[in-house]
XYZ file of C-alpha atoms in Angstrom:
450
model
C -100.674 172.114 62.066
C -102.567 173.731 59.210
C -100.820 174.177 55.881
C -102.582 177.488 55.311
C -100.041 180.155 54.421
C -99.032 182.619 57.095
C -97.301 185.867 56.407
C -97.156 189.572 57.053
C -100.223 191.204 58.553
C -100.816 194.781 57.584
C -97.644 194.764 55.503
C -95.352 193.911 58.444
C -93.261 190.821 57.801
C -92.218 188.438 60.548
C -88.485 188.097 60.900
C -86.810 184.760 60.297
C -86.213 184.425 64.048
C -89.880 185.150 64.841
C -90.986 182.531 62.343
C -88.767 179.946 64.041
C -90.008 180.959 67.497
C -93.632 180.352 66.484
C -93.138 176.834 65.126
C -94.072 173.633 66.972
C -91.370 171.098 67.784
C -90.840 169.196 64.516
C -88.815 166.257 63.279
C -86.138 168.732 62.145
C -85.878 170.074 65.688
C -85.612 166.489 66.891
C -82.882 165.737 64.357
C -80.936 168.812 65.485
C -81.386 167.923 69.155
C -80.315 164.299 68.723
C -77.466 165.198 66.363
C -76.076 167.760 68.797
C -76.880 165.528 71.768
C -74.834 162.623 70.431
C -71.849 164.939 70.224
C -72.607 166.078 73.776
C -72.792 162.483 75.033
C -69.458 161.679 73.396
C -67.969 164.683 75.221
C -69.296 163.450 78.551
C -67.976 159.976 77.859
C -64.462 161.306 77.431
C -64.556 163.583 80.488
C -66.175 160.938 82.677
C -63.678 158.302 81.628
C -60.794 160.263 83.138
C -61.925 159.387 86.672
C -61.547 155.669 85.902
C -58.259 156.115 84.060
C -56.850 157.953 87.086
C -57.672 155.020 89.328
C -56.064 152.549 86.895
C -52.903 154.646 86.554
C -52.590 154.936 90.313
C -51.974 151.187 90.319
C -50.166 150.619 87.004
C -47.931 153.694 86.795
C -47.797 154.133 90.586
C -48.786 157.778 90.252
C -49.268 159.903 93.357
C -52.136 162.268 94.094
C -50.317 165.298 92.662
C -49.527 163.588 89.350
C -53.085 162.336 88.951
C -54.375 165.810 89.768
C -52.363 167.202 86.878
C -53.781 164.625 84.464
C -57.279 165.795 85.364
C -56.444 169.498 85.448
C -54.512 169.668 82.174
C -57.636 168.663 80.270
C -59.572 171.446 81.949
C -56.788 173.894 81.069
C -57.385 172.975 77.432
C -61.125 173.410 77.964
C -60.580 176.911 79.356
C -58.691 177.965 76.229
C -61.037 176.084 73.922
C -64.243 177.553 75.386
C -63.135 181.147 74.876
C -61.644 180.490 71.446
C -64.627 178.426 70.320
C -67.077 181.151 71.315
C -65.170 183.771 69.325
C -64.975 181.506 66.271
C -68.678 180.639 66.527
C -69.578 184.331 66.193
C -67.241 184.681 63.224
C -67.497 181.522 61.107
C -70.663 179.876 62.415
C -71.939 177.521 65.102
C -72.068 174.381 62.942
C -68.541 174.810 61.560
C -67.010 175.150 65.020
C -69.075 172.260 66.393
C -67.763 169.908 63.696
C -64.168 171.156 63.969
C -64.012 170.700 67.726
C -65.425 167.176 67.553
C -62.677 166.326 65.076
C -59.908 167.815 67.242
C -60.807 166.168 70.501
C -61.748 162.830 68.886
C -58.330 162.458 67.283
C -56.559 163.609 70.446
C -58.535 161.195 72.614
C -57.602 158.257 70.397
C -53.967 159.373 70.439
C -53.959 159.557 74.246
C -54.534 155.794 74.342
C -51.008 155.435 72.926
C -49.400 157.485 75.700
C -45.980 156.129 76.656
C -45.319 158.449 79.583
C -46.973 160.922 81.906
C -45.697 163.823 79.796
C -47.207 162.407 76.595
C -50.536 161.800 78.303
C -50.599 165.396 79.595
C -50.032 166.786 76.080
C -52.788 164.658 74.557
C -55.229 165.458 77.380
C -54.640 169.183 76.844
C -55.550 168.800 73.157
C -58.649 166.785 74.090
C -59.696 169.604 76.408
C -59.077 172.205 73.708
C -61.642 170.608 71.419
C -64.049 169.672 74.170
C -64.097 173.120 75.771
C -64.934 174.796 72.478
C -67.707 172.352 71.590
C -69.977 172.504 74.637
C -71.049 176.197 74.644
C -71.281 176.211 70.851
C -73.649 173.215 70.763
C -75.975 174.700 73.381
C -75.994 178.028 71.520
C -76.902 176.324 68.241
C -79.793 174.370 69.766
C -81.028 177.401 71.733
C -81.192 179.515 68.575
C -83.431 176.968 66.807
C -85.738 175.862 69.633
C -89.319 177.264 69.696
C -89.546 180.053 72.257
C -92.166 178.484 74.537
C -90.088 175.307 75.089
C -86.568 176.602 74.422
C -85.327 176.018 77.971
C -86.719 172.506 78.056
C -85.078 171.630 74.733
C -81.662 172.848 75.906
C -81.986 170.861 79.151
C -82.861 167.816 77.031
C -79.623 168.461 75.135
C -77.769 168.626 78.456
C -79.371 165.306 79.466
C -77.230 163.617 76.824
C -74.346 164.398 79.171
C -75.800 161.905 81.647
C -76.022 159.313 78.875
C -72.344 159.773 78.028
C -71.244 159.877 81.665
C -73.213 156.683 82.403
C -71.597 155.011 79.388
C -68.203 156.075 80.783
C -69.152 154.562 84.147
C -70.123 151.275 82.471
C -66.914 151.160 80.429
C -64.919 152.131 83.496
C -66.552 149.371 85.515
C -66.398 146.635 82.855
C -63.401 147.417 80.626
C -60.834 149.418 82.606
C -60.166 146.767 85.304
C -60.363 143.855 82.825
C -56.687 144.067 81.832
C -53.585 146.216 82.140
C -54.485 147.842 78.821
C -58.141 148.306 79.730
C -57.740 152.047 80.227
C -56.096 152.339 76.792
C -58.961 150.552 75.053
C -61.401 152.796 76.889
C -59.630 155.888 75.531
C -59.659 154.399 72.008
C -63.453 154.606 72.167
C -63.017 158.349 72.659
C -61.907 158.618 69.029
C -65.504 158.113 67.843
C -66.200 161.898 67.746
C -63.648 162.288 64.948
C -65.919 160.180 62.734
C -69.085 161.808 64.022
C -67.740 165.245 63.023
C -68.432 164.305 59.394
C -72.081 163.631 60.228
C -72.380 166.968 62.039
C -70.801 168.918 59.202
C -73.153 167.413 56.615
C -76.351 166.911 58.592
C -76.932 169.891 60.892
C -78.129 173.347 59.799
C -76.316 176.593 60.474
C -77.931 178.971 62.958
C -80.492 181.234 61.264
C -79.724 184.053 63.691
C -76.022 183.772 62.871
C -76.748 183.842 59.131
C -78.978 186.911 59.503
C -76.363 188.694 61.622
C -73.879 188.187 58.782
C -76.301 189.437 56.120
C -76.737 185.962 54.577
C -80.504 186.339 54.271
C -81.094 183.928 51.382
C -79.397 181.069 53.271
C -81.349 181.921 56.412
C -84.620 181.929 54.461
C -83.848 178.492 53.028
C -83.188 177.011 56.480
C -86.343 178.560 57.980
C -88.480 177.209 55.136
C -87.104 173.709 55.715
C -88.267 173.888 59.335
C -91.631 175.351 58.310
C -92.161 172.589 55.767
C -91.412 170.053 58.484
C -94.203 171.644 60.547
C -96.646 171.711 57.626
C -96.529 175.512 57.438
C -96.410 177.573 54.262
C -95.136 181.097 54.726
C -95.820 184.027 52.404
C -92.999 186.406 53.217
C -92.897 190.121 52.670
C -89.778 191.837 51.318
C -86.528 190.470 52.683
C -84.821 192.708 55.203
C -82.021 194.746 53.746
C -78.546 193.596 54.543
C -76.693 195.744 57.019
C -73.198 196.781 55.942
C -70.551 194.549 57.478
C -68.961 197.495 59.263
C -72.281 198.498 60.804
C -72.859 194.973 62.112
C -69.415 194.873 63.702
C -69.878 198.313 65.238
C -73.233 197.306 66.717
C -71.832 194.309 68.589
C -71.586 195.121 72.317
C -68.889 193.725 74.575
C -69.896 191.233 77.264
C -68.727 193.799 79.854
C -70.656 196.712 78.324
C -73.010 198.604 80.622
C -76.153 196.699 79.673
C -74.495 193.275 80.005
C -72.104 193.798 82.930
C -74.385 192.510 85.703
C -75.414 189.349 83.872
C -71.818 188.609 82.833
C -70.686 188.939 86.465
C -73.411 186.576 87.670
C -72.811 184.098 84.874
C -69.054 183.947 85.394
C -69.465 183.418 89.147
C -71.993 180.613 88.693
C -69.887 178.902 86.046
C -66.773 179.180 88.212
C -68.182 177.705 91.409
C -70.291 175.017 89.714
C -67.252 173.845 87.745
C -65.125 173.828 90.880
C -67.478 171.578 92.836
C -68.688 169.353 90.006
C -65.316 168.418 88.522
C -63.611 168.327 91.896
C -66.162 165.835 93.190
C -66.885 163.614 90.207
C -63.317 163.384 88.947
C -62.130 162.185 92.339
C -65.028 160.092 93.730
C -63.655 156.705 92.506
C -60.195 157.486 93.904
C -61.623 158.856 97.166
C -63.633 155.687 97.688
C -60.495 153.638 97.052
C -58.524 155.769 99.526
C -61.275 155.203 102.105
C -60.775 151.439 101.927
C -62.989 150.249 99.066
C -61.580 147.825 96.500
C -61.100 149.043 92.920
C -64.142 147.096 91.705
C -66.285 148.254 94.626
C -65.238 151.885 94.051
C -66.212 151.668 90.387
C -69.508 149.960 91.255
C -70.462 152.713 93.722
C -69.510 155.400 91.192
C -71.728 153.769 88.563
C -74.710 153.722 90.941
C -74.130 157.356 91.936
C -73.972 158.352 88.264
C -77.488 156.983 87.640
C -78.886 159.887 89.673
C -78.033 162.270 86.840
C -80.860 161.395 84.429
C -83.806 162.065 86.798
C -82.078 165.334 87.769
C -82.180 166.455 84.148
C -85.783 165.284 83.728
C -87.041 167.342 86.674
C -84.970 170.355 85.627
C -86.346 170.167 82.066
C -89.868 170.518 83.432
C -89.071 173.182 86.025
C -87.207 175.581 83.698
C -90.520 176.222 81.934
C -92.804 175.871 84.979
C -90.689 177.892 87.448
C -88.263 179.698 85.172
C -84.530 179.325 84.557
C -83.169 181.377 87.445
C -85.302 179.884 90.191
C -84.666 176.328 88.976
C -80.929 176.982 88.835
C -80.893 178.460 92.338
C -82.939 175.651 93.926
C -80.838 172.911 92.344
C -77.635 174.625 93.472
C -78.932 174.810 97.047
C -79.800 171.106 96.782
C -76.265 170.419 95.498
C -74.788 172.252 98.498
C -76.919 170.216 100.911
C -75.987 166.940 99.178
C -72.277 167.779 99.340
C -72.555 168.435 103.078
C -74.408 165.128 103.512
C -71.593 163.361 101.667
C -69.032 164.990 103.957
C -70.764 163.396 106.958
C -71.540 160.004 105.354
C -70.041 157.161 107.385
C -71.706 154.052 105.942
C -72.299 152.489 102.517
C -76.019 153.469 102.367
C -75.202 157.030 103.476
C -72.467 157.382 100.831
C -74.757 156.096 98.082
C -77.692 158.278 99.157
C -75.595 161.443 99.389
C -73.834 160.638 96.102
C -77.083 160.033 94.219
C -78.552 163.276 95.595
C -75.397 165.127 94.529
C -75.747 163.705 91.007
C -79.457 164.579 90.899
C -79.171 168.194 92.028
C -75.843 169.020 90.421
C -76.778 167.800 86.955
C -80.202 169.426 87.194
C -78.374 172.686 87.934
C -76.154 172.165 84.911
C -79.239 171.730 82.729
C -80.748 175.020 83.927
C -77.400 176.811 83.550
C -76.946 175.694 79.953
C -80.539 176.711 79.176
C -80.011 180.174 80.636
C -76.493 180.978 79.393
C -77.145 181.570 75.653
C -80.357 183.464 76.447
C -78.732 186.328 78.352
C -76.778 187.682 75.365
C -77.769 189.182 71.988
C -76.979 187.252 68.806
C -73.846 189.187 67.835
C -72.066 188.200 71.072
C -73.997 185.073 72.069
C -71.219 182.678 71.112
C -68.430 184.642 72.771
C -70.613 185.414 75.821
C -71.390 181.748 76.414
C -67.823 180.750 75.551
C -66.175 183.297 77.852
C -68.371 182.245 80.788
C -67.535 178.602 80.149
C -63.858 179.480 79.719
C -63.751 181.325 83.046
C -65.511 178.371 84.670
C -62.835 176.031 83.343
C -60.264 177.869 85.446
C -62.117 176.456 88.455
C -62.125 172.985 86.928
C -58.328 173.244 86.651
C -58.021 174.282 90.290
C -60.535 171.762 91.665
C -58.600 168.501 91.086
C -55.413 170.190 92.322
C -57.175 171.314 95.520
C -58.271 167.818 96.519
C -54.897 166.420 97.740
C -54.208 169.310 100.180
C -57.819 169.235 101.386
C -57.515 165.487 101.967
C -54.387 166.103 103.982
C -56.086 168.790 106.046
C -59.322 166.998 106.896
C -59.950 163.954 104.738
C -62.959 163.394 102.491
C -65.168 165.414 104.865
C -63.102 168.584 104.301
C -63.212 168.090 100.524
C -67.006 167.964 100.379
C -67.561 170.774 102.882
C -65.565 173.073 100.578
C -67.568 171.859 97.565
C -70.808 172.505 99.466
C -69.775 176.090 100.224
C -68.890 176.639 96.544
C -72.354 175.443 95.480
C -73.943 177.860 97.963
C -71.950 180.789 96.535
C -73.082 179.810 93.027
C -76.708 179.754 94.207
C -76.383 183.312 95.537
C -74.699 184.528 92.324
C -77.519 183.109 90.180
C -79.780 185.948 91.358
C -77.638 188.422 89.430
C -78.996 186.840 86.236
C -82.177 187.874 84.414
C -85.178 185.568 84.089
C -85.529 184.605 80.411
C -88.458 182.184 80.407
C -90.783 182.677 77.422
C -88.721 185.610 76.100
C -87.523 185.876 72.533
C -83.752 185.724 72.123
C -82.211 189.177 71.810
C -81.009 190.019 68.323
C-alpha cells in the first residue's frame, strides 16, 4: 500500500468510518481478530464442556434426565439475561469495556463451579457463567464487525466465529481425555474455564475501542487516534479535513431508534426468529449428543469419542461459510446452511448404525456451524451504530430463551419417540429458521449504517 497521503477531495472529508472501510486487512486487524477470537474460543470451551460434565454427573451424582436438563438450561437462562444487558451496556460504556468485564465474570464463575458441593450450588454458578458468556458473544462480534474493512467484513466475522469450533474441539478433547480419567475429572475440566478471568486483563489493555462507538458519543479525538493507528499499520498517511462537530448528547440520544421502530421492525422480527430456532436446535442437539449416545447403548468412552469426531465437522463448515458470505451474500449463505442443518438433523433421526450416526453428526456440525458464522456476520450489520449493540444483544437474548427450553424438551421427546423424535423436532426448527432468514436484508459490501 502506498504511503502517499489521502484526504478530502474537493473539500469533502472522509468520515472515520469510511477511512476504516477503505483500509486493507492489516496486522492490527489481525491482532483484534485473534484477541477477540481467543475470548470466543474460551467461551465455546466452557459451553461445550457442559455436555461432558452432564455425562459424568449422571454416573457420579446419579442425576436423572430432568436434573441434568436444568444444569444445561440454567446456564442459558444466564445467557439470556446477559445478552440483553451486555448489548445495552455496550451502547452506553463501550464494546471493549463490556467484553473485558464479561470475560472476568464468567471466568471466575466457571472456576468456582468446579468447587460445587451440591446440585443447587452448581446451578447458581452455572447461571453466573451464563450471565457473563451471554453478554460477551454479541459484543465481540459487534466490535470486530465495526473495525473490519467493508469488502471482507462478513468473512472476518465468520473467521471470528470459527474460533468457536476451536474452543468446542478443545472441550471435546478435554472431555474425552480428562473427564473420565478420575472422579474429579469434571472438576479439573471446569477449573480450566477460569482462564478467561486472566485473559480479561489482556483484552482490557490490548484491544481498541470501537471507532463508531466513540464517534457516536462525540469522542472524536479518541476515534481519530484509533483510526490513525490502523492507517499507519496499512502504510497510509491521511490528511484530514476539519473534524466533524460533536452532536449534543441529547441530540444523539434522541436520534437513536428502537429496534422495533418502523424501519427496523421487519429485520428485528426475522433476526429474533432465526436466533430462536437456531439456538433451540443447536444447543438441544449438541448439549445432549454424548448422553443420547450413552442412552442408546454406547459406553461412556465410546460416546465421548463419537462426539469428538462429530465436533471436527465444525471447522470446515466455518471455512466454507467464510467464503460464501462474500461470494453469495449473508442471507443466502445463512438460508442454505440452515436447510442443510435441517436435512442433517433428519438424517440423524433415521441413523441406525455407527457410520450413519457419524456421517449425520458430522454433516450437522458442518451445516449448523456454517449457519452460525453467517448469522453472526449478518446480525451487527442490520442495525445502525446507536442501537447496534442492543439490537445484536436483544436478538441473542431472545434466542437464549430457546436454548433454555431445548435441553428441557429433550427428556419428554425421548419418552415420546426416542432419539428419532428429538432430531425430527430439531430438523423442523432449522427449517423454520431458514424461512425466517428471508425477512432479513442482504448486507454484503454495504457500509455499516451510522
